mmCIF file of C-alpha atoms and ligand atoms in Angstrom:
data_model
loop_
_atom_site.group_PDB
_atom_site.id
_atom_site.type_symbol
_atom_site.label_atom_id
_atom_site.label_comp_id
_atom_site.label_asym_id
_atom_site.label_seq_id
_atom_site.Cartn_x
_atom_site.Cartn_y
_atom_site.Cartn_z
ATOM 1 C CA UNK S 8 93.511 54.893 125.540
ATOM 2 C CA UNK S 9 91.007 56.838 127.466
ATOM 3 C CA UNK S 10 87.880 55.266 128.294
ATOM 4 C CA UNK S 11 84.649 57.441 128.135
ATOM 5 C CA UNK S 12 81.158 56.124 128.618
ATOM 6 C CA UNK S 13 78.273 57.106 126.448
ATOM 7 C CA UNK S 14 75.249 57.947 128.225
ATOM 8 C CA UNK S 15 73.197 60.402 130.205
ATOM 9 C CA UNK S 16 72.190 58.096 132.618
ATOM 10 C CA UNK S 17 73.265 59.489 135.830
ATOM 11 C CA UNK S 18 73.065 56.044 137.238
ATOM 12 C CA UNK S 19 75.209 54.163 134.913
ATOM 13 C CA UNK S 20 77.913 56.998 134.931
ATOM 14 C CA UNK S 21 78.454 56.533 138.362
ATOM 15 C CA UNK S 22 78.617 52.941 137.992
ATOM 16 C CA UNK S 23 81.351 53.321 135.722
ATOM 17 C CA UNK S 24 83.473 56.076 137.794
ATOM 18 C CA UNK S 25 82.900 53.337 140.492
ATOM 19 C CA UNK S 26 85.089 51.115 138.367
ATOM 20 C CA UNK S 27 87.530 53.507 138.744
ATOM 21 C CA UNK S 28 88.430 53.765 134.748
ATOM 22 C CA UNK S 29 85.946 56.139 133.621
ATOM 23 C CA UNK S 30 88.410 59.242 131.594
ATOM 24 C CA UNK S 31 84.747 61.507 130.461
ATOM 25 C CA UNK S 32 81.749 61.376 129.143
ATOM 26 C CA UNK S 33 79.912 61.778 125.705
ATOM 27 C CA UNK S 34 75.958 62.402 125.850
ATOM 28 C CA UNK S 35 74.121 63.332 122.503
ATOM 29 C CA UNK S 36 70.347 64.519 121.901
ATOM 30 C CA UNK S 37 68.877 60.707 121.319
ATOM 31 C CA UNK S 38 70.421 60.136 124.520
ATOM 32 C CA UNK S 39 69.409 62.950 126.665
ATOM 33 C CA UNK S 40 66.537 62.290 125.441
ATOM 34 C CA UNK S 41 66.173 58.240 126.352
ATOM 35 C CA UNK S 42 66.315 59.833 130.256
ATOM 36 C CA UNK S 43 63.627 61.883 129.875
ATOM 37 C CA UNK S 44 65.793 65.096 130.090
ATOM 38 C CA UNK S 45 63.921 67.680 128.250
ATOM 39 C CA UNK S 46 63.495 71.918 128.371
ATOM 40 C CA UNK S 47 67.230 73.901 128.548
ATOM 41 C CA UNK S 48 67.047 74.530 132.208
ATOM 42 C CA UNK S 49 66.996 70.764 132.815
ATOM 43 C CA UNK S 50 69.349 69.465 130.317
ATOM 44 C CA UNK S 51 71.958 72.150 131.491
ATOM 45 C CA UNK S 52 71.293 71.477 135.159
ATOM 46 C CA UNK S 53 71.687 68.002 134.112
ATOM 47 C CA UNK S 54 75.300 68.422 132.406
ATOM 48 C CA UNK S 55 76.494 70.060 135.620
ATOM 49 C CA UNK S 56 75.199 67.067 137.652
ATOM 50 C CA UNK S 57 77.521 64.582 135.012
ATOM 51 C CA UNK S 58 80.193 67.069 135.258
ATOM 52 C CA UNK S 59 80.167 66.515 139.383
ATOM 53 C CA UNK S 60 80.323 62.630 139.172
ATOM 54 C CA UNK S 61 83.075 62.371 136.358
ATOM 55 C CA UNK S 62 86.722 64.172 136.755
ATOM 56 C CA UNK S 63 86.989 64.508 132.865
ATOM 57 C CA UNK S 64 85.725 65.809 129.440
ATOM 58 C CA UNK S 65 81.941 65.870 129.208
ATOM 59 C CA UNK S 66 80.813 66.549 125.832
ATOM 60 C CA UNK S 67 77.381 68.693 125.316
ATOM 61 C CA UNK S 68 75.790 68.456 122.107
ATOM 62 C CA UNK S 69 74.086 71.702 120.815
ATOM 63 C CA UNK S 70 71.134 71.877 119.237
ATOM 64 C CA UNK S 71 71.390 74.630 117.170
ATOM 65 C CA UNK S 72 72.238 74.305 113.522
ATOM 66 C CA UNK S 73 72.957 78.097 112.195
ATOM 67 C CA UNK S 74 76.386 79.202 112.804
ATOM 68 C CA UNK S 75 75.788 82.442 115.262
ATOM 69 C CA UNK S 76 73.080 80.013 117.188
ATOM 70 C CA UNK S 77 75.553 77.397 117.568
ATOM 71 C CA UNK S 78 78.278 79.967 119.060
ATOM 72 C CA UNK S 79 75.185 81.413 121.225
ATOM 73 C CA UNK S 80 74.435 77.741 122.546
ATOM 74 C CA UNK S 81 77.903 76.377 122.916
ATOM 75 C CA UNK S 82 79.379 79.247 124.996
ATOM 76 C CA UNK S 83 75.985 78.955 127.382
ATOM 77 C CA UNK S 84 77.108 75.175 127.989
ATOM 78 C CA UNK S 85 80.929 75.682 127.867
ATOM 79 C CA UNK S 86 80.105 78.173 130.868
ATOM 80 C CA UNK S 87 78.717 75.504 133.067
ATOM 81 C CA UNK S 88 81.609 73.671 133.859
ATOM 82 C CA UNK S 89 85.273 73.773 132.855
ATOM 83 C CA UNK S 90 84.957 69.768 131.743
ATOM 84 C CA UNK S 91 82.305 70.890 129.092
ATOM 85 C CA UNK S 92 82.972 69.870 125.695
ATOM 86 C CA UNK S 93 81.076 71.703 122.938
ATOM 87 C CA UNK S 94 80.049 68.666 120.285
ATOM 88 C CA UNK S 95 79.248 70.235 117.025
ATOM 89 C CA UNK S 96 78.033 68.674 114.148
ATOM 90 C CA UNK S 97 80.342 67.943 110.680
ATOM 91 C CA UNK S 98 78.444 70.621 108.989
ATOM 92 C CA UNK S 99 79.805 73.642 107.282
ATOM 93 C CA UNK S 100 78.377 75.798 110.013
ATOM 94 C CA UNK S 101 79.713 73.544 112.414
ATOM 95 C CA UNK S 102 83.320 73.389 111.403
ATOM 96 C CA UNK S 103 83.162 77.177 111.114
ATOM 97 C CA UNK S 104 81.884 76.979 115.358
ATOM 98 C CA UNK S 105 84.836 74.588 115.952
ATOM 99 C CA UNK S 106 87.205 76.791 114.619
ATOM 100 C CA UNK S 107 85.537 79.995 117.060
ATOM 101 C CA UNK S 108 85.709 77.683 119.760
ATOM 102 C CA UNK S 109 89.144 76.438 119.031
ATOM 103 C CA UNK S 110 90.386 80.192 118.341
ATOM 104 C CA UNK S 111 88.920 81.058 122.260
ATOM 105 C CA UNK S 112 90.391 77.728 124.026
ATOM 106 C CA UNK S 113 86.998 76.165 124.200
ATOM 107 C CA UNK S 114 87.159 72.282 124.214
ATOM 108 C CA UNK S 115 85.602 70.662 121.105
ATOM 109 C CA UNK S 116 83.758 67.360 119.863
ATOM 110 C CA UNK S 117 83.277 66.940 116.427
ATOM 111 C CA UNK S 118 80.387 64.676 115.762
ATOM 112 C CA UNK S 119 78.735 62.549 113.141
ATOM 113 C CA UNK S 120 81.573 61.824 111.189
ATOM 114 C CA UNK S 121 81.624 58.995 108.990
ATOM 115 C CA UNK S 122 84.564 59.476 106.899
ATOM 116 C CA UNK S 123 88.532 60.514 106.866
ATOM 117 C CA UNK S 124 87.791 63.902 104.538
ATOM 118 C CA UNK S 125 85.538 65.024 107.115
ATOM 119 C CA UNK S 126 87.477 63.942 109.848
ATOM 120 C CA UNK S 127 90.780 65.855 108.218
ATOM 121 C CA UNK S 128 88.448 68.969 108.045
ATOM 122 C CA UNK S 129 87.887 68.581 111.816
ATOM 123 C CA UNK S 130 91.260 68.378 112.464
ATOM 124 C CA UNK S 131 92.265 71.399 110.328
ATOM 125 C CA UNK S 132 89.453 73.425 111.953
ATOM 126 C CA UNK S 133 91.710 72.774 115.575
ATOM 127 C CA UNK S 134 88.995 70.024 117.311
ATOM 128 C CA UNK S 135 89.731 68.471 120.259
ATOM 129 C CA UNK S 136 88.464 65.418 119.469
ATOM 130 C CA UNK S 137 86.641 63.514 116.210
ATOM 131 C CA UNK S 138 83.841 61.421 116.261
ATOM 132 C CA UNK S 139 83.994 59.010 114.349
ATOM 133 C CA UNK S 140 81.145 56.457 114.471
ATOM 134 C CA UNK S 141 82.280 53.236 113.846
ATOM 135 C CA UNK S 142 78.894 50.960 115.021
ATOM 136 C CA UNK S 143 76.963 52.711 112.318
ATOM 137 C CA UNK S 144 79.130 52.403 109.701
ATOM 138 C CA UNK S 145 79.429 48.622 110.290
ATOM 139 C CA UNK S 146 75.417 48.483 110.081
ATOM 140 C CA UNK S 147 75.803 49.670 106.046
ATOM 141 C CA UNK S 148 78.355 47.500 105.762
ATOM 142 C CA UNK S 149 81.168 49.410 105.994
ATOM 143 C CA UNK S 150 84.528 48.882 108.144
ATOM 144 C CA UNK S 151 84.220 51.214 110.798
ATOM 145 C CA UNK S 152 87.086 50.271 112.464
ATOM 146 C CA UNK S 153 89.270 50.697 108.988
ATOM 147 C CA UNK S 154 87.567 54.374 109.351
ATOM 148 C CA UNK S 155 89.490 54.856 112.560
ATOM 149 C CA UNK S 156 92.769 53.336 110.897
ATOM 150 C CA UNK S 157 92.581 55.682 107.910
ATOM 151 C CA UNK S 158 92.244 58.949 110.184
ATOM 152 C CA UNK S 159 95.507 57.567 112.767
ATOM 153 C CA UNK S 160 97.182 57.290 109.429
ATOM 154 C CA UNK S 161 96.536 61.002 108.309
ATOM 155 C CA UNK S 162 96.776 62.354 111.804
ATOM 156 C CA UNK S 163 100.184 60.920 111.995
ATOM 157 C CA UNK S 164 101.314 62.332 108.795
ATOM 158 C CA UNK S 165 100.728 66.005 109.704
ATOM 159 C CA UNK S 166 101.120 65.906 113.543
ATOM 160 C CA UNK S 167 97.542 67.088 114.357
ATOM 161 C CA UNK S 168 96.489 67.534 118.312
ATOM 162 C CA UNK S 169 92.788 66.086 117.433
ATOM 163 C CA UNK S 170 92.487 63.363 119.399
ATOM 164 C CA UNK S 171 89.928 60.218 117.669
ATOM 165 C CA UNK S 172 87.171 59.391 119.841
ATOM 166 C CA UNK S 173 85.806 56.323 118.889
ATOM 167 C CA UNK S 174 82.277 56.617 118.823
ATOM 168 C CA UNK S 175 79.245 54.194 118.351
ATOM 169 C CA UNK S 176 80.816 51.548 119.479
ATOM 170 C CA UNK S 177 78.690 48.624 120.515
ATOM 171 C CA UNK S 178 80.778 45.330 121.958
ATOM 172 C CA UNK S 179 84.293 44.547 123.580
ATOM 173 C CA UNK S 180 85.870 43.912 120.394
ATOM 174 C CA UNK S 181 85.711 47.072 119.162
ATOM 175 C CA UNK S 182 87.581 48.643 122.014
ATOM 176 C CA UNK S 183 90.266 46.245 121.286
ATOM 177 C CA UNK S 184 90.552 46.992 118.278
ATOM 178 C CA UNK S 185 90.682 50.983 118.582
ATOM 179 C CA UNK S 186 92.980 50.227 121.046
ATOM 180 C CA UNK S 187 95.344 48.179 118.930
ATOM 181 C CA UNK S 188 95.142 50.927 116.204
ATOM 182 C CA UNK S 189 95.691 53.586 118.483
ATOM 183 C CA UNK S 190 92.843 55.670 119.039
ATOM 184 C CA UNK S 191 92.997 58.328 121.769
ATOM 185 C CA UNK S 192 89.732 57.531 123.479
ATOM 186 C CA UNK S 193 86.777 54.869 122.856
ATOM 187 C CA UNK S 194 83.365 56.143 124.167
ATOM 188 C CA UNK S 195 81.476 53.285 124.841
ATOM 189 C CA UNK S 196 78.337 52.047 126.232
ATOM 190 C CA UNK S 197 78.489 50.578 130.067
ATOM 191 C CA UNK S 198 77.832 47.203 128.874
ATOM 192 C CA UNK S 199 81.061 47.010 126.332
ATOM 193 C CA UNK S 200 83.181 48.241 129.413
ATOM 194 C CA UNK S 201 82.606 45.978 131.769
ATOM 195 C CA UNK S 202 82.404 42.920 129.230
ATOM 196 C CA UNK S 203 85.938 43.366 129.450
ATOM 197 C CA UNK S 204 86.308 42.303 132.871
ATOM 198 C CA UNK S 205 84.967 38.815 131.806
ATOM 199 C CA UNK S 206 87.123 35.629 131.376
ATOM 200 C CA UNK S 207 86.062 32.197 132.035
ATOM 201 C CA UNK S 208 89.646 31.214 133.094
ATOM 202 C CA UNK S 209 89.663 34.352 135.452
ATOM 203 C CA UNK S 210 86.789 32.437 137.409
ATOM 204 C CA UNK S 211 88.008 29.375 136.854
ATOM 205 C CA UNK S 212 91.312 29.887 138.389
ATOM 206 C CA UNK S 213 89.720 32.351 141.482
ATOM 207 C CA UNK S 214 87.631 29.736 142.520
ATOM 208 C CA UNK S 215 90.652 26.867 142.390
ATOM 209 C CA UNK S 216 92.812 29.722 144.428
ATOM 210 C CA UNK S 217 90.365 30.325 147.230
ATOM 211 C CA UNK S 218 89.333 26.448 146.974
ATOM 212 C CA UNK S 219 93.230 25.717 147.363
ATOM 213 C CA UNK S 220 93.428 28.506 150.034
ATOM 214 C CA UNK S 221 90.310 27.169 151.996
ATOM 215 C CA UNK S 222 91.723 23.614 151.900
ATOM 216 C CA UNK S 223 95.139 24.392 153.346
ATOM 217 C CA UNK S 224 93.314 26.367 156.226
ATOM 218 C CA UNK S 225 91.367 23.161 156.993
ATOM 219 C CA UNK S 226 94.131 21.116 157.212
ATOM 220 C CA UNK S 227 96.308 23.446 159.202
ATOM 221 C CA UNK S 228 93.329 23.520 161.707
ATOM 222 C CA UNK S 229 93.264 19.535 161.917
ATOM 223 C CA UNK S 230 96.656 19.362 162.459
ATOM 224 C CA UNK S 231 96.627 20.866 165.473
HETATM 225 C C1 E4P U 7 78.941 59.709 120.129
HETATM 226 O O1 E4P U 7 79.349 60.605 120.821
HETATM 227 C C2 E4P U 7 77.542 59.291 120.059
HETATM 228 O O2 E4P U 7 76.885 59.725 121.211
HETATM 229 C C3 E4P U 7 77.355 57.805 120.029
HETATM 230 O O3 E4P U 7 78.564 57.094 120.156
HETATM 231 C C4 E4P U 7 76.412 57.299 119.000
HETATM 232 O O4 E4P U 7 76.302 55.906 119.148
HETATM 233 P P1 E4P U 7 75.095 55.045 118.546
HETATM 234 O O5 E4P U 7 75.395 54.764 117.115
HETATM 235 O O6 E4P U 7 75.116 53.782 119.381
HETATM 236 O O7 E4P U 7 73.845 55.861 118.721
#
């Protein structure tokens, strides 16, 4: 499973390609926002500066919602780097731009999707990847993760290249679980990622190791 973060901090990106596991990068409106990364000239200059940290798919969100906008906007950010991703929105008008895109060999994200019809419209449209977003589902009460099941299961049955990109996801657990189900990639916030690192026994039995280590050193000295 590939491991993207989501964020536009330029800061926490690189903390995660330091980890050395880091597969791409999803960024959406809210988030470009939450950096303060406003006006096109900036937010475009500021996708090329997340392409140059990450070797992998960086998805760029347009902002446009008619259908010729959305074309206009998507090939303007698809020409900044070849690792752009075009995310378009599971609208009518966005399908329709997937389907350009996919027709020219344009990398797509389709986002917002909260069920397996629109997810199977995606796919049929010739995505790259689906968004599905399983955190907010969970917050109406709804299985996100059974979202995510339900879409492997129809993917599978036809043989479609759309990969599922996990989205919204908010702790460890659901990483495991898209793994065990077999999504393609999880995008996930920095803190979910390295929460996996984390086992008490890990420490437990580090410290005993170099305790053990440290001993034996002692002794061999005294010996002497
Ligand atoms: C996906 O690409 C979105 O950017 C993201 O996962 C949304 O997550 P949120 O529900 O935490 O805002």
């Amino acid at each position: 499973m590939k491991f993207f973060i989501d964020t536009a901090s330029l800061a926490q990106i690189k903390e995660a390609q330091d980890l050395g596991i880091l597969d791409g990068v999803t960024t959406n409106p809210s988030l470009m926002a939450k950096e303060g990364i406003t006006g096109t000239d900036r937010v475009m200059k500021h996708y090329v500066d997340i392409c140059n940290i990450v070797d992998g798919d960086v998805s760029a969100e347009v902002i446009a919602t008619e259908y010729d906008a959305m074309v206009r906007e998507g090939e303007d950010l698809a020409a900044l780097h070849p690792n752009i991703t075009v995310k378009l929105p599971m609208t009518r008008n966005g399908v329709k731009a997937i389907k350009y895109f996919a027709d020219k060999g344009i990398k797509t994200n389709c986002t917002l999707v909260f069920s397996a019809g629109q997810a199977l419209l995606a796919a049929k449209a010739g995505a790259t990847y689906v968004s599905p977003f399983i955190g907010r589902l969970d917050d109406v009460s709804t299985d996100g993760v059974q979202l995510i099941e339900q879409i492997r299961t129809i993917y599978d049955n036809y043989g479609y290249n759309t990969q599922i990109l996990a989205a919204s996801v908010r702790h460890p657990m659901h990483i495991i679980q898209c793994a065990e189900i077999g999504a393609d990639v999880a995008t996930c916030p920095l803190s979910a990622i390295v929460a996996l690192f984390d086992h008490p026994l890990t420490a437990i039995g580090l410290e005993k190791f170099l305790a053990d280590h440290k001993k034996a050193a002692q002794q061999q000295v005294a010996s002497k």
